[in-house]
Coordinates of C-alpha atoms in Angstrom, one line a residue:
X21 CA 100.3 107.8 75.3
X22 CA 100.0 109.3 72.3
X23 CA 99.6 106.0 70.2
X24 CA 96.4 104.8 71.2
X25 CA 95.3 102.0 69.9
X26 CA 92.7 101.6 68.0
X27 CA 89.8 100.3 70.8
X28 CA 86.7 99.3 69.5
X29 CA 84.0 101.1 71.4
X30 CA 83.1 100.0 74.8
X31 CA 80.0 98.3 75.8
X32 CA 78.0 99.0 77.7
X33 CA 78.4 102.8 77.6
X34 CA 76.9 103.1 81.5
X35 CA 78.3 101.9 84.7
X36 CA 77.8 102.2 88.2
X37 CA 81.5 103.2 88.8
X38 CA 84.2 104.4 86.3
X39 CA 87.7 103.7 88.1
X40 CA 90.9 105.6 86.1
X41 CA 94.3 104.5 87.3
X42 CA 95.0 100.9 88.9
X43 CA 97.1 102.1 91.7
X44 CA 96.5 100.4 94.8
X45 CA 93.3 102.0 96.6
X46 CA 92.1 102.1 93.1
X47 CA 92.4 98.8 92.8
X48 CA 90.4 98.2 96.1
X49 CA 87.7 100.4 95.5
X50 CA 87.3 98.1 92.1
X51 CA 87.2 95.2 93.5
X52 CA 85.2 95.7 96.7
X53 CA 82.6 97.6 94.3
X54 CA 82.4 94.9 92.3
X55 CA 82.4 92.0 94.8
X56 CA 79.3 94.7 95.6
X57 CA 77.5 93.9 92.8
X58 CA 78.5 97.3 91.0
X59 CA 79.2 97.4 87.7
X60 CA 83.0 99.1 87.4
X61 CA 85.0 100.4 84.3
X62 CA 88.6 100.7 85.3
X63 CA 90.7 102.4 82.8
X64 CA 94.8 103.1 82.9
X65 CA 95.6 105.6 80.9
X66 CA 99.6 103.5 81.1
X67 CA 100.1 100.1 79.5
X68 CA 101.0 98.3 83.0
X69 CA 99.0 98.0 86.4
X70 CA 99.8 99.9 89.5
X71 CA 100.1 103.4 88.1
X72 CA 102.1 105.1 91.4
X73 CA 102.7 101.7 93.6
X74 CA 103.7 99.9 90.6
X75 CA 107.2 97.8 90.1
X76 CA 108.3 99.2 86.7
X77 CA 111.5 97.7 84.7
X78 CA 114.7 100.0 85.2
X79 CA 114.3 101.3 81.9
X80 CA 110.7 102.4 82.5
X81 CA 111.2 104.3 85.8
X82 CA 112.9 106.9 84.8
X83 CA 110.5 108.0 81.8
X84 CA 106.9 107.8 84.3
X85 CA 108.8 109.6 86.8
X86 CA 109.8 112.3 84.1
X87 CA 106.1 112.0 82.5
X88 CA 104.7 113.1 85.9
X89 CA 107.3 115.9 86.6
X90 CA 106.2 118.1 84.2
X91 CA 103.9 121.1 85.1
X92 CA 100.0 121.0 83.3
X93 CA 98.8 122.8 80.7
X94 CA 96.2 125.8 81.5
X95 CA 92.9 123.9 80.2
X96 CA 91.0 125.3 77.4
X97 CA 87.3 126.6 77.9
X98 CA 84.5 124.0 78.1
X99 CA 82.9 123.1 75.0
X100 CA 78.9 124.3 74.8
X101 CA 78.7 122.7 71.6
X102 CA 77.9 119.1 72.6
X103 CA 74.5 117.4 71.3
X104 CA 73.6 116.0 74.8
X105 CA 73.7 119.5 76.7
X106 CA 77.1 118.5 78.5
X107 CA 79.8 121.0 79.6
X108 CA 83.3 119.7 79.0
X109 CA 85.9 119.8 81.3
X110 CA 89.0 119.1 80.5
X111 CA 91.5 117.0 82.4
X112 CA 94.6 118.5 83.5
X113 CA 98.1 116.0 85.1
X114 CA 99.8 117.4 88.3
X115 CA 103.7 117.3 88.8
X116 CA 103.9 114.7 91.1
X117 CA 107.4 114.1 91.2
X118 CA 110.3 116.5 91.3
X119 CA 114.0 116.5 91.5
X120 CA 114.6 114.0 89.2
X121 CA 118.3 112.5 89.2
X122 CA 120.1 109.3 88.0
X123 CA 123.8 108.1 88.0
X124 CA 124.8 105.1 86.2
X125 CA 128.3 103.4 86.6
X126 CA 127.5 100.2 84.5
X127 CA 125.7 101.2 81.4
X128 CA 126.4 98.3 79.4
X129 CA 125.6 95.6 82.0
X130 CA 122.1 97.2 83.4
X131 CA 121.1 98.4 79.8
X132 CA 121.4 94.9 78.2
X133 CA 119.2 93.5 81.6
X134 CA 116.7 96.1 82.2
X135 CA 113.6 93.8 81.7
X136 CA 115.0 91.7 84.6
X137 CA 114.6 94.6 87.0
X138 CA 111.2 95.3 89.0
X139 CA 111.8 98.4 90.6
X140 CA 109.2 100.1 93.0
X141 CA 108.2 103.4 92.6
X142 CA 106.5 103.8 96.2
X143 CA 109.6 102.0 98.4
X144 CA 110.6 101.0 100.6
X145 CA 107.8 99.0 101.3
X146 CA 106.3 95.8 103.6
X147 CA 103.9 94.3 104.9
X148 CA 103.7 93.3 108.7
X149 CA 102.7 89.7 109.0
X150 CA 99.9 90.7 111.0
X151 CA 98.4 93.9 109.8
X152 CA 95.8 95.1 107.8
X153 CA 96.9 94.9 104.3
X154 CA 97.7 90.8 104.9
X155 CA 94.1 90.5 107.0
X156 CA 92.3 92.5 103.4
X157 CA 94.5 89.8 101.5
X158 CA 93.4 87.0 103.3
X159 CA 89.6 87.9 103.9
X160 CA 89.0 88.2 100.1
X161 CA 91.2 85.4 98.7
X162 CA 93.8 87.7 97.0
X163 CA 96.5 86.0 98.6
X164 CA 95.9 83.2 96.5
X165 CA 97.5 86.0 93.5
X166 CA 100.3 86.8 95.1
X167 CA 103.9 85.0 96.7
X168 CA 105.6 86.4 99.7
X169 CA 109.2 86.0 101.5
X170 CA 109.9 87.0 104.7
X171 CA 112.4 90.1 105.2
X172 CA 115.5 88.2 107.4
X173 CA 115.9 91.2 110.0
X174 CA 115.8 94.9 111.1
X175 CA 118.8 97.0 111.9
X176 CA 119.6 100.4 113.6
X177 CA 122.5 102.6 111.7
X178 CA 124.5 105.1 112.6
X179 CA 126.6 107.6 110.6
X180 CA 129.8 105.3 110.9
X181 CA 128.4 102.6 109.1
X182 CA 127.6 100.2 111.7
X183 CA 124.1 98.0 111.7
X184 CA 123.2 97.2 114.9
X185 CA 120.6 94.1 115.2
X186 CA 117.0 95.2 116.8
X187 CA 116.1 92.7 119.3
X188 CA 112.7 91.4 118.5
X189 CA 112.1 88.9 121.4
X190 CA 113.3 87.8 125.0
X191 CA 115.5 85.0 123.2
X192 CA 117.4 88.0 120.8
X193 CA 117.7 90.5 124.0
X194 CA 119.8 87.6 125.5
X195 CA 121.7 86.9 122.5
X196 CA 122.4 90.4 121.7
X197 CA 126.3 91.1 122.5
X198 CA 125.8 95.4 121.7
X199 CA 123.4 95.1 125.3
X200 CA 124.6 95.5 128.7
X201 CA 123.1 93.1 131.9
X202 CA 121.4 96.9 133.3
X203 CA 119.7 97.4 129.6
X204 CA 118.9 94.2 129.4
X205 CA 117.0 94.3 132.4
X206 CA 115.1 96.8 131.5
X207 CA 113.7 95.8 128.2
X208 CA 112.7 92.6 129.8
X209 CA 111.1 94.4 132.3
X210 CA 109.5 96.9 129.4
X211 CA 108.5 93.9 126.9
X212 CA 106.6 92.1 130.2
X213 CA 104.8 94.8 131.1
X214 CA 103.3 95.9 127.5
X215 CA 102.8 92.2 127.0
X216 CA 101.1 92.3 130.8
X217 CA 98.9 95.2 129.3
X218 CA 98.0 93.3 125.9
X219 CA 97.0 90.9 128.0
X220 CA 94.8 92.4 130.2
X221 CA 96.5 91.7 133.4
X222 CA 94.6 94.5 135.8
X223 CA 97.9 94.0 138.4
X224 CA 100.2 95.7 135.6
X225 CA 97.9 97.5 133.8
X226 CA 99.3 101.0 132.0
X227 CA 97.1 103.7 133.8
X228 CA 94.7 105.6 131.2
X229 CA 97.0 108.8 132.2
X230 CA 100.2 106.6 130.4
X231 CA 98.2 105.9 127.8
X232 CA 97.6 109.2 126.9
X233 CA 101.0 110.7 127.2
X234 CA 103.9 110.9 124.8
X235 CA 105.4 107.6 124.3
X236 CA 108.5 109.2 124.8
X237 CA 107.9 110.2 128.0
X238 CA 106.5 106.9 129.1
X239 CA 109.4 105.0 128.1
X240 CA 112.0 108.1 130.2
X241 CA 109.5 107.2 133.1
X242 CA 110.4 103.1 132.8
X243 CA 114.1 104.1 132.7
X244 CA 115.1 102.9 129.6
X245 CA 118.4 104.1 128.2
X246 CA 118.6 105.9 125.1
X247 CA 120.3 103.4 123.0
X248 CA 116.9 101.1 123.6
X249 CA 114.6 104.1 123.2
X250 CA 115.7 104.9 119.9
X251 CA 115.3 101.3 119.0
X252 CA 111.2 101.0 120.0
X253 CA 110.9 104.5 118.8
X254 CA 112.5 104.2 115.4
X255 CA 112.6 100.7 114.5
X256 CA 109.9 98.9 116.0
X257 CA 106.9 101.5 116.9
X258 CA 108.3 102.9 113.6
X259 CA 107.9 106.9 114.6
X260 CA 108.9 109.5 111.6
X261 CA 110.1 112.4 113.6
X262 CA 112.2 113.1 116.8
X263 CA 109.9 112.4 119.4
X264 CA 112.3 114.0 121.9
X265 CA 112.1 117.7 120.2
X266 CA 108.3 118.9 120.1
X267 CA 109.6 122.1 118.3
X268 CA 110.0 119.7 115.3
X269 CA 108.5 116.7 115.6
X270 CA 104.9 117.2 113.7
X271 CA 103.8 114.1 114.6
X272 CA 103.8 113.2 118.6
X273 CA 103.3 109.5 118.8
X274 CA 101.1 108.7 122.1
X275 CA 102.1 105.6 124.1
X276 CA 98.8 104.2 123.6
X277 CA 99.6 104.1 119.5
X278 CA 103.0 103.0 120.6
X279 CA 101.8 100.2 122.0
X280 CA 99.6 99.3 119.7
X281 CA 102.4 99.6 117.4
X282 CA 104.6 97.2 119.4
X283 CA 101.6 94.7 119.8
X284 CA 101.8 94.7 115.7
X285 CA 105.0 93.6 115.6
X286 CA 104.6 91.4 118.5
X287 CA 102.5 89.3 116.6
X288 CA 103.7 89.4 113.4
X289 CA 106.9 87.8 114.5
X290 CA 106.2 84.0 113.7
X291 CA 103.0 84.2 112.3
X292 CA 103.8 82.3 109.3
X293 CA 105.6 79.2 109.4
X294 CA 108.3 80.3 106.7
X295 CA 108.7 83.9 108.1
X296 CA 111.1 84.5 111.0
X297 CA 110.7 87.4 111.0
X298 CA 108.0 90.3 111.5
X299 CA 107.9 91.8 107.4
X300 CA 107.3 90.1 104.6
X301 CA 107.7 91.4 100.9
X302 CA 106.0 90.0 97.5
X303 CA 107.6 88.3 94.8
X304 CA 108.2 90.3 91.7
X305 CA 107.6 93.3 93.9
X306 CA 105.1 95.6 95.7
X307 CA 103.3 96.1 92.3
X308 CA 102.3 93.1 92.6
X309 CA 99.8 93.9 95.1
X310 CA 97.9 96.5 92.9
X311 CA 97.7 93.6 90.0
X312 CA 96.4 91.1 92.7
X313 CA 93.2 93.1 93.5
X314 CA 92.7 94.0 89.8
X315 CA 92.7 90.3 89.0
X316 CA 90.0 90.1 92.5
X317 CA 88.1 92.7 90.7
X318 CA 88.2 91.3 87.2
X319 CA 86.4 87.6 88.5
X320 CA 84.0 89.9 89.9
X321 CA 82.9 91.3 86.4
X322 CA 84.8 94.6 86.2
X323 CA 85.9 95.5 82.7
X324 CA 89.5 96.3 82.5
X325 CA 90.8 98.7 79.3
X326 CA 94.8 100.1 79.2
X327 CA 96.2 102.1 77.2
X328 CA 93.2 104.9 77.3
X329 CA 93.5 108.0 78.7
X330 CA 90.8 110.2 79.5
X331 CA 90.8 113.6 77.9
X332 CA 87.3 115.3 79.7
X333 CA 84.8 115.1 82.7
X334 CA 81.5 115.5 81.5
X335 CA 79.2 117.8 83.5
X336 CA 75.2 118.5 83.5
X337 CA 74.9 122.6 82.4
X338 CA 72.0 122.6 83.9
X339 CA 72.9 121.5 87.6
X340 CA 76.8 121.0 87.3
X341 CA 76.4 117.7 88.6
X342 CA 78.7 114.8 87.4
X343 CA 77.8 112.3 84.1
X344 CA 80.8 110.7 82.5
X345 CA 83.6 111.3 80.9
X346 CA 85.2 111.4 77.6
X347 CA 87.4 108.7 76.3
X348 CA 90.6 109.9 74.6
X349 CA 89.0 107.3 71.9
X350 CA 86.3 110.3 71.2
X351 CA 83.6 107.7 73.5
X352 CA 81.4 108.8 76.1
X353 CA 81.2 106.8 79.1
X354 CA 78.2 107.3 81.7
X355 CA 78.6 106.5 85.5
X356 CA 76.8 107.5 88.5
X357 CA 80.4 107.5 90.7
X358 CA 84.5 108.3 89.2
X359 CA 87.0 107.8 91.5
X360 CA 90.2 109.6 90.0
X361 CA 93.9 108.7 90.2
X362 CA 96.3 111.6 92.3
X363 CA 97.7 112.6 88.8
X364 CA 94.8 114.0 87.7
X365 CA 92.6 117.1 88.5
X366 CA 89.9 119.2 87.0
X367 CA 89.8 122.9 87.3
X368 CA 88.5 125.9 85.7
X369 CA 89.5 127.6 82.5
X370 CA 90.3 131.1 82.9
X371 CA 88.3 133.4 81.4
X372 CA 85.1 131.5 80.9
X373 CA 82.0 132.0 82.8
X374 CA 80.0 128.6 83.1
X375 CA 76.5 128.4 84.5
X376 CA 76.0 129.3 88.1
X377 CA 75.2 126.0 89.2
X378 CA 79.1 124.6 87.4
X379 CA 80.6 127.1 89.0
X380 CA 79.5 126.6 92.4
X381 CA 80.5 122.8 92.0
X382 CA 83.7 123.5 89.8
X383 CA 86.0 124.1 93.2
X384 CA 85.0 120.8 94.6
X385 CA 86.7 119.1 91.3
X386 CA 90.2 120.0 92.1
X387 CA 92.2 118.5 94.4
X388 CA 93.0 119.9 98.0
X389 CA 96.9 121.2 99.1
X390 CA 99.9 118.8 98.8
X391 CA 100.5 118.0 102.9
X392 CA 104.5 117.8 102.4
X393 CA 107.1 115.4 100.3
X394 CA 109.0 112.4 101.1
X395 CA 112.1 111.7 99.7
X396 CA 112.9 108.3 97.8
X397 CA 116.1 107.0 96.3
X398 CA 117.1 103.3 94.6
X399 CA 120.4 101.9 94.2
X400 CA 121.6 98.8 92.9
X401 CA 124.9 97.3 94.1
X402 CA 126.5 94.0 93.1
X403 CA 127.0 93.4 97.2
X404 CA 125.5 93.1 100.0
X405 CA 125.3 95.5 103.0
X406 CA 125.8 92.4 105.1
X407 CA 127.6 89.8 103.8
X408 CA 125.4 87.0 105.2
X409 CA 121.8 88.3 105.1
X410 CA 120.0 89.3 101.8
X411 CA 117.0 91.1 102.7
X412 CA 116.8 93.4 105.7
X413 CA 115.2 96.9 107.4
X414 CA 117.6 99.4 108.4
X415 CA 116.3 102.8 110.4
X416 CA 118.3 105.6 110.9
X417 CA 116.7 107.1 113.9
X418 CA 116.5 111.4 113.5
X419 CA 120.0 113.2 114.5
X420 CA 122.3 109.3 114.0
X421 CA 123.4 110.6 110.6
X422 CA 123.9 114.6 110.9
X423 CA 122.3 117.2 113.5
X424 CA 120.1 118.8 111.4
X425 CA 118.2 115.5 111.0
X426 CA 114.6 115.6 112.3
X427 CA 113.4 112.9 110.8
X428 CA 113.9 108.5 110.6
X429 CA 115.2 107.6 107.5
X430 CA 114.5 103.8 106.3
X431 CA 116.5 101.6 104.1
X432 CA 115.2 98.5 102.7
X433 CA 117.5 95.8 100.9
X434 CA 116.2 93.3 98.3
X435 CA 118.0 90.7 96.6
X436 CA 117.2 88.8 93.9
X437 CA 115.9 86.0 95.2
X438 CA 112.6 88.1 95.4
X439 CA 112.7 88.4 91.2
X440 CA 113.4 92.0 91.4
X441 CA 117.0 91.8 89.8
X442 CA 119.8 90.2 88.1
X443 CA 121.7 87.1 90.2
X444 CA 123.8 88.6 92.7
X445 CA 122.5 91.9 92.8
X446 CA 120.8 93.7 95.2
X447 CA 118.4 96.5 95.4
X448 CA 118.1 99.5 98.3
X449 CA 115.4 101.7 98.5
X450 CA 115.9 104.7 101.0
X451 CA 112.8 107.1 102.1
X452 CA 112.6 109.7 104.4
X453 CA 110.2 113.0 105.0
X454 CA 111.3 116.5 103.8
X455 CA 110.4 119.7 103.5
X456 CA 111.4 120.7 99.9
X457 CA 113.9 119.0 97.5
X458 CA 117.2 119.7 98.9
X459 CA 116.5 119.1 102.3
X460 CA 115.6 115.8 101.0
X461 CA 118.7 114.5 98.6
X462 CA 120.8 115.8 101.9
X463 CA 118.7 112.5 104.0
X464 CA 119.5 110.1 100.8
X465 CA 123.0 111.1 100.4
X466 CA 123.5 110.6 103.7
X467 CA 122.5 107.2 103.5
X468 CA 124.2 106.4 100.6
X469 CA 127.8 108.3 101.4
X470 CA 127.4 106.1 105.0
X471 CA 127.2 102.6 103.4
X472 CA 127.9 102.9 99.6
X473 CA 131.0 103.5 97.3
X474 CA 129.9 106.1 94.4
X475 CA 132.5 105.8 91.6
X476 CA 133.2 109.9 90.9
X477 CA 135.2 109.7 87.5
X478 CA 135.2 107.9 84.1
X479 CA 138.0 105.5 85.5
X480 CA 135.7 104.5 88.5
X481 CA 133.2 104.0 86.0
X482 CA 135.5 101.9 83.9
X483 CA 136.5 99.6 86.8
X484 CA 132.8 99.1 88.2
X485 CA 132.3 97.4 84.3
X486 CA 135.2 95.9 83.8
X487 CA 134.9 93.9 87.4
X488 CA 131.1 93.2 86.6
X489 CA 131.5 92.3 83.3
X490 CA 134.4 89.4 84.4
X491 CA 131.5 88.1 87.4
X492 CA 129.2 88.1 85.0
X493 CA 125.7 88.5 85.9
X494 CA 126.4 86.3 89.3
X495 CA 128.2 89.3 91.0
X496 CA 128.0 87.9 94.3
X497 CA 125.8 85.2 95.3
X498 CA 123.5 86.9 98.2
X499 CA 122.8 82.9 99.6
X500 CA 126.6 83.2 100.7
X501 CA 128.2 82.6 104.1
X502 CA 130.0 85.2 105.5
X503 CA 131.3 87.1 108.4
X504 CA 128.4 89.4 110.4
X505 CA 128.8 92.8 111.1
X506 CA 128.1 96.6 109.1
X507 CA 130.6 97.6 106.7
X508 CA 132.6 99.3 109.0
X509 CA 133.1 96.8 112.0
X510 CA 133.4 93.9 109.5
X511 CA 136.1 95.1 107.8
X512 CA 134.1 94.4 104.6
X513 CA 134.3 97.0 101.6
X514 CA 131.4 99.0 101.0
X515 CA 129.4 98.3 98.1
X516 CA 129.9 99.6 95.1
X517 CA 127.3 101.4 93.4
X518 CA 126.1 100.2 89.8
X519 CA 123.0 102.8 89.4
X520 CA 120.5 105.1 90.9
X521 CA 117.8 107.1 91.1
X522 CA 116.6 110.3 93.7
X523 CA 113.5 111.7 93.7
X524 CA 110.8 114.0 95.6
X525 CA 107.0 112.8 95.7
X526 CA 104.5 115.3 96.6
X527 CA 102.3 113.7 99.7
X528 CA 98.2 114.0 98.8
X529 CA 95.6 113.0 100.8
X530 CA 92.8 112.4 98.3
X531 CA 89.8 113.7 98.9
X532 CA 85.8 112.4 98.9
X533 CA 83.1 115.0 97.2
X534 CA 81.3 114.6 93.8
X535 CA 84.0 113.2 92.1
X536 CA 86.1 111.5 94.8
X537 CA 90.2 111.6 94.4
X538 CA 92.6 108.4 96.1
X539 CA 95.6 109.3 97.8
X540 CA 99.3 109.0 96.7
X541 CA 101.5 106.6 98.3
X542 CA 102.4 108.1 101.9
X543 CA 105.5 107.8 104.0
X544 CA 104.9 105.2 105.8
X545 CA 106.5 101.6 106.0
X546 CA 103.1 99.5 105.3
X547 CA 99.8 100.1 103.6
X548 CA 97.6 100.6 107.2
X549 CA 97.2 104.2 106.6
X550 CA 96.4 104.0 103.0
X551 CA 93.6 101.0 103.3
X552 CA 91.9 103.1 106.3
X553 CA 91.6 106.1 103.9
X554 CA 90.5 103.2 100.7
X555 CA 88.1 102.1 102.9
X556 CA 86.4 105.8 104.1
X557 CA 86.3 106.5 100.3
X558 CA 84.5 103.5 99.6
X559 CA 81.9 104.0 102.7
X560 CA 81.7 107.3 101.4
X561 CA 80.5 106.1 98.1
X562 CA 78.9 103.2 98.6
X563 CA 77.4 104.1 103.0
X564 CA 74.8 100.8 102.3
X565 CA 77.6 98.1 101.3
X566 CA 80.0 96.1 102.9
X567 CA 83.4 96.3 102.6
X568 CA 84.1 93.4 101.2
X569 CA 81.3 90.7 102.4
X570 CA 81.8 87.8 104.1
X571 CA 80.6 85.9 101.1
X572 CA 83.5 87.0 99.3
X573 CA 86.1 85.0 101.3
X574 CA 85.6 82.0 98.4
X575 CA 89.0 80.9 97.1
X576 CA 88.3 81.9 93.5
X577 CA 90.8 79.8 91.8
X578 CA 90.5 76.4 94.3
X579 CA 91.5 75.4 97.3
X580 CA 95.5 76.6 98.4
X581 CA 97.2 77.6 101.9
X582 CA 95.6 80.3 104.4
X583 CA 98.7 81.7 104.3
X584 CA 100.3 84.6 102.2
X585 CA 103.7 83.0 102.4
X586 CA 104.6 80.0 99.5

């Protein structure tokens, strides 16, 4: 960030909105505001799009995490000699990542091909085929800037390395050999009840009392066995916490919300012709989503400047109101509204006595407290966890790996056919909500130790490098056919770890006030909650404007398929 290119002055110098950071919420707001005919300046200190929602080359990911893991330096006293009578409040960066642990077991191979990896900073993430993000892409025409492939299957894992297929249709239930006849009948009756309720059939409608009760109680009332309940709660309804332990459950799922999630899952299956399952994943990684909305904003007139840090906030000395920002180039840019990436905060310098109006407003310039942590892990392997499947999701329900596990752990395997790694390699994304760094690492390590072979010494390290060198870049053809089953039940050896990074990420919800800050990536599998938050921020800054009006449906680059699938 120290080598700032010699940018010419930005012209004009006054905008309706300045957006700092090109993460997903900021990019959607920039696109929506530009569509509403607002003049928007979109800045990012990074040389790439996406910020905390980006997909980065292997060599760049550790440096990005490290640059956002240091404590901020104390801000200096605000300047009072500005000729325009503004107070300058310096931006401080806040540490958003911690406990970063990188392991490399094949340095020669990976160093030579670092740029062929696109690693998601906020993985694992998928799109439900019928969720809000897909609807937003289709409504705005932004799907023209992205390509997707189907995630092939969903599994539930256990501490023995088994991966049990999640039945997602009546046909899948009948074919599932792991379910007994009684289990199949109960599950079929349950799905029939849910489908009848969603279709509005009065004779099998779920009562309001049941809809407001905990979902796990409703499943117990339906007589579903523990295995089926676990599948529904954690692999379809995607509950985060142990739903049967109210002492540790921070988010108890109501039946109404559980049914809505089942409806989303059911509507996603088979929605698009070339997507067999419920989920999609973008080619080149999740960072493509932020870039797509930036392109949409640019088509509507948004001005983009990358590699441009913003150093200070311009505040009116008399009223304490926001006026603009000062760029690292020294230029002052003014706007009516400001959107901030969660990296930044503005604080009152110690020992200074600002004017009373400014002092009264300063608490609103600081981000609110964090709302917990999420542990993330990225692993690169040379073989698939399932020999006959390339791209799939694995869910580890609470208590499935060890007794103290109170949250779900999710794993997403992505292969090279999605252009995220070298041919024949696989990228595993793992995440779990946690209270602290130590708990988070324990959760991620539990999955890694169950599924992977981790070289422990230099001899093993050399063996891995030798084997990968002999096989070349095509370590394994991920499309090759082999016997199905998990690592333990098929007799297959565990995949060998080539590289990994583990880290904890702060969870922030953002805020709306004199200046607005966007949230960090949350712990969910999709973007629904983030899109809801982004919509609320847009409504707050522009209450009279429609969020992507119907007139924005035109295809910005000609006709194309209405499906996000290619």
